[in-house]
Short mmCIF file of C-alpha atoms in Angstrom, two decimals:
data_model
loop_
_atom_site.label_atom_id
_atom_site.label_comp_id
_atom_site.label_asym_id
_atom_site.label_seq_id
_atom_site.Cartn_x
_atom_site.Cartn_y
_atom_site.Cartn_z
CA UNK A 1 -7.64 8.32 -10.65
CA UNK A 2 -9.11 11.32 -8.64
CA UNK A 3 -8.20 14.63 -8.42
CA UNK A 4 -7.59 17.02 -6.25
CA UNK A 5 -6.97 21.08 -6.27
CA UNK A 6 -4.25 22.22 -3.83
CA UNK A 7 -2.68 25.34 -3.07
CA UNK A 8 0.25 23.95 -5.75
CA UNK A 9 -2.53 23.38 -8.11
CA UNK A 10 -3.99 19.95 -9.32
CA UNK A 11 -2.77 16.99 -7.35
CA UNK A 12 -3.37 13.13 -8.42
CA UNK A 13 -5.21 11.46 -5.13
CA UNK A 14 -6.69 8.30 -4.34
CA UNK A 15 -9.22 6.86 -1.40
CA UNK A 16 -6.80 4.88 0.96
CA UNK A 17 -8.70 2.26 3.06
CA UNK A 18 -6.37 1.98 6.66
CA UNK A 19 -6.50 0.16 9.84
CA UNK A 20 -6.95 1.66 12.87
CA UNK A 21 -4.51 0.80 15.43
CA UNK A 22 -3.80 3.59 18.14
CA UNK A 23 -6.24 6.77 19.06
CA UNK A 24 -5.39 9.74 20.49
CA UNK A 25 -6.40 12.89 22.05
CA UNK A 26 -6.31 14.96 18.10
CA UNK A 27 -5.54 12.36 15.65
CA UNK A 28 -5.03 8.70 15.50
CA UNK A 29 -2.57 6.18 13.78
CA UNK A 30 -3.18 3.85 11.09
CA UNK A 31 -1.95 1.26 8.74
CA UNK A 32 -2.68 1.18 4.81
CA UNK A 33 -4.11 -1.32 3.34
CA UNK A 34 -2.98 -2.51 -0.46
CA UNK A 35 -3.68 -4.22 -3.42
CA UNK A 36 -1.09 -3.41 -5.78
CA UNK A 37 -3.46 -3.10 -8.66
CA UNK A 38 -3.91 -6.49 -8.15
CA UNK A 39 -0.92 -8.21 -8.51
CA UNK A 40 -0.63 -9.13 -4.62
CA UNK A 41 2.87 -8.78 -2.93
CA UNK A 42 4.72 -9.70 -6.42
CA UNK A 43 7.39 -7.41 -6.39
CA UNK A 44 7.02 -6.57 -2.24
CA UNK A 45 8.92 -7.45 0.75
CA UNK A 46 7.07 -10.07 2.18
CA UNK A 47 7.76 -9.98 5.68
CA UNK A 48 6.25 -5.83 5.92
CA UNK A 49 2.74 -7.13 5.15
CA UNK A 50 0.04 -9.31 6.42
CA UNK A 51 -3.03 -10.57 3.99
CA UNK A 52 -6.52 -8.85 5.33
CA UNK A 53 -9.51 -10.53 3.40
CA UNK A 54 -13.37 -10.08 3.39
CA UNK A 55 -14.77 -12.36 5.96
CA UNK A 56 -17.96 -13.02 3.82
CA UNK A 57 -16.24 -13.33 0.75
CA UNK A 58 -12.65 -14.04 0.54
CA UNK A 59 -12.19 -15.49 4.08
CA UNK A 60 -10.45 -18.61 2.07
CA UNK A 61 -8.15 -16.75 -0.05
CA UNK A 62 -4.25 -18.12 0.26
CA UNK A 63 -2.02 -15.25 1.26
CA UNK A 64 1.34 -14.42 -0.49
CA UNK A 65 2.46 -13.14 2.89
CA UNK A 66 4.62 -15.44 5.53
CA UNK A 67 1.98 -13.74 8.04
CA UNK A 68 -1.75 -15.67 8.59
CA UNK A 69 -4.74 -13.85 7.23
CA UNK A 70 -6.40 -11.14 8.97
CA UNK A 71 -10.44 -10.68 8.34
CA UNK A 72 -12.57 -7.74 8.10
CA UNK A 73 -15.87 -7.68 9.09
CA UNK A 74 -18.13 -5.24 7.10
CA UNK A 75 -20.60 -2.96 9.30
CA UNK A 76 -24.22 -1.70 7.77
CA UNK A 77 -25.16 -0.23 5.18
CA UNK A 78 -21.75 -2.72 3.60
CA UNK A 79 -22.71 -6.05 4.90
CA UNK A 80 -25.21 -6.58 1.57
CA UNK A 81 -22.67 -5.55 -0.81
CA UNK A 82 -21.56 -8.01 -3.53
CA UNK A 83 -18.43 -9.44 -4.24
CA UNK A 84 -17.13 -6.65 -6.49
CA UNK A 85 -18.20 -3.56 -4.39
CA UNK A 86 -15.82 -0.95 -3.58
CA UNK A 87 -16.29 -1.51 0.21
CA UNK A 88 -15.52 -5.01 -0.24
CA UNK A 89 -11.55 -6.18 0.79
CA UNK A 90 -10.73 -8.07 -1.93
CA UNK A 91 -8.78 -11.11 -2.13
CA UNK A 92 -5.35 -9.46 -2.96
CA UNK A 93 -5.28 -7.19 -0.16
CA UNK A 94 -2.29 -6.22 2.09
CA UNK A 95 -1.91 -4.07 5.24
CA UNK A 96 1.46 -2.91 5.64
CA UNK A 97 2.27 -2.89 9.09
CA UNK A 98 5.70 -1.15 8.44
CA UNK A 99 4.45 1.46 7.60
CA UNK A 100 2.20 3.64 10.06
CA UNK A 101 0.01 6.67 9.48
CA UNK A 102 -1.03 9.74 11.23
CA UNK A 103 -4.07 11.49 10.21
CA UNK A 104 -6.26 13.97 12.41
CA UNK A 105 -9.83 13.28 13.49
CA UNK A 106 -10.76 15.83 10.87
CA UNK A 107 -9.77 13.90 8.10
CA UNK A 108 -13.07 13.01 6.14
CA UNK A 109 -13.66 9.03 6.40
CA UNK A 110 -15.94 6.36 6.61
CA UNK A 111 -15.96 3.16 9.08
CA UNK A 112 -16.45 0.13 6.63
CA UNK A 113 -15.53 -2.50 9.20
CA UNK A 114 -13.65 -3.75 11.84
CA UNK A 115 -11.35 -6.67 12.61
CA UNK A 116 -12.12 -8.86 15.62
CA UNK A 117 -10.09 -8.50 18.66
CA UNK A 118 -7.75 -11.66 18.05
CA UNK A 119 -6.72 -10.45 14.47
CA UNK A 120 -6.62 -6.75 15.79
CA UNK A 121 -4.39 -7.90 18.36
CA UNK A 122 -2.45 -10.34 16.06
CA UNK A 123 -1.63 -7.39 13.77
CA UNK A 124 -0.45 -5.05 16.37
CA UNK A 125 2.06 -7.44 17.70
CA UNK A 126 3.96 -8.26 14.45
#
């Protein structure tokens, strides 16, 4: 766990990886991704999230979701990264599409990825 120092003093805080889904003139709107420390959508409402897997290595992994698989495609310098790299999606990874996010364009980030058009599409109309 990270850490953070706030004006109410120490705060737990974690990297969130989201997807992207609506931009706007000062901020933009996204959906969190998930893994549940792993144990999938075990304890979840199945219906709120779709499955989003790395293309070049989990592309095959079954989804506990009732939603087809979304993939992510890494961009450079991520495309050489192995199978355990932080960048990487792994294969028990959720986006929650229930449940949107706001954050403004000066919100520190990096672009990992991108989904192609069909799954971007896909997961903005469930």
């Amino acid at each position: 766990r990270e850490q953070t120092l706030t004006h109410l003093g120490w705060v737990y805080s974690k990297a969130r990886k989201i997807v992207v889904i609506s931009r706007f003139a000062q901020h933009l709107v996204g959906l969190p991704i998930f893994s549940h420390g792993g144990k999938g959508l075990e304890k979840k409402e199945k219906s709120e999230f779709v499955g989003i897997r790395d293309f070049q290595h989990f592309r095959h992994t079954p989804t506990d979701s009732v939603h087809p698989n979304l993939l992510c495609h890494r961009l450079q310098p991520f495309t050489q990264a192995s199978k355990s790299h932080w960048s990487v999606i792994n294969g028990d990874s959720y986006v929650q599409f229930t449940r949107p996010m706001s954050f403004a364009y000066n919100t520190r980030c990096t672009i990992e990825g991108h989904l192609q058009d069909q799954d971007l599409n896909n997961l903005i109309n469930l």
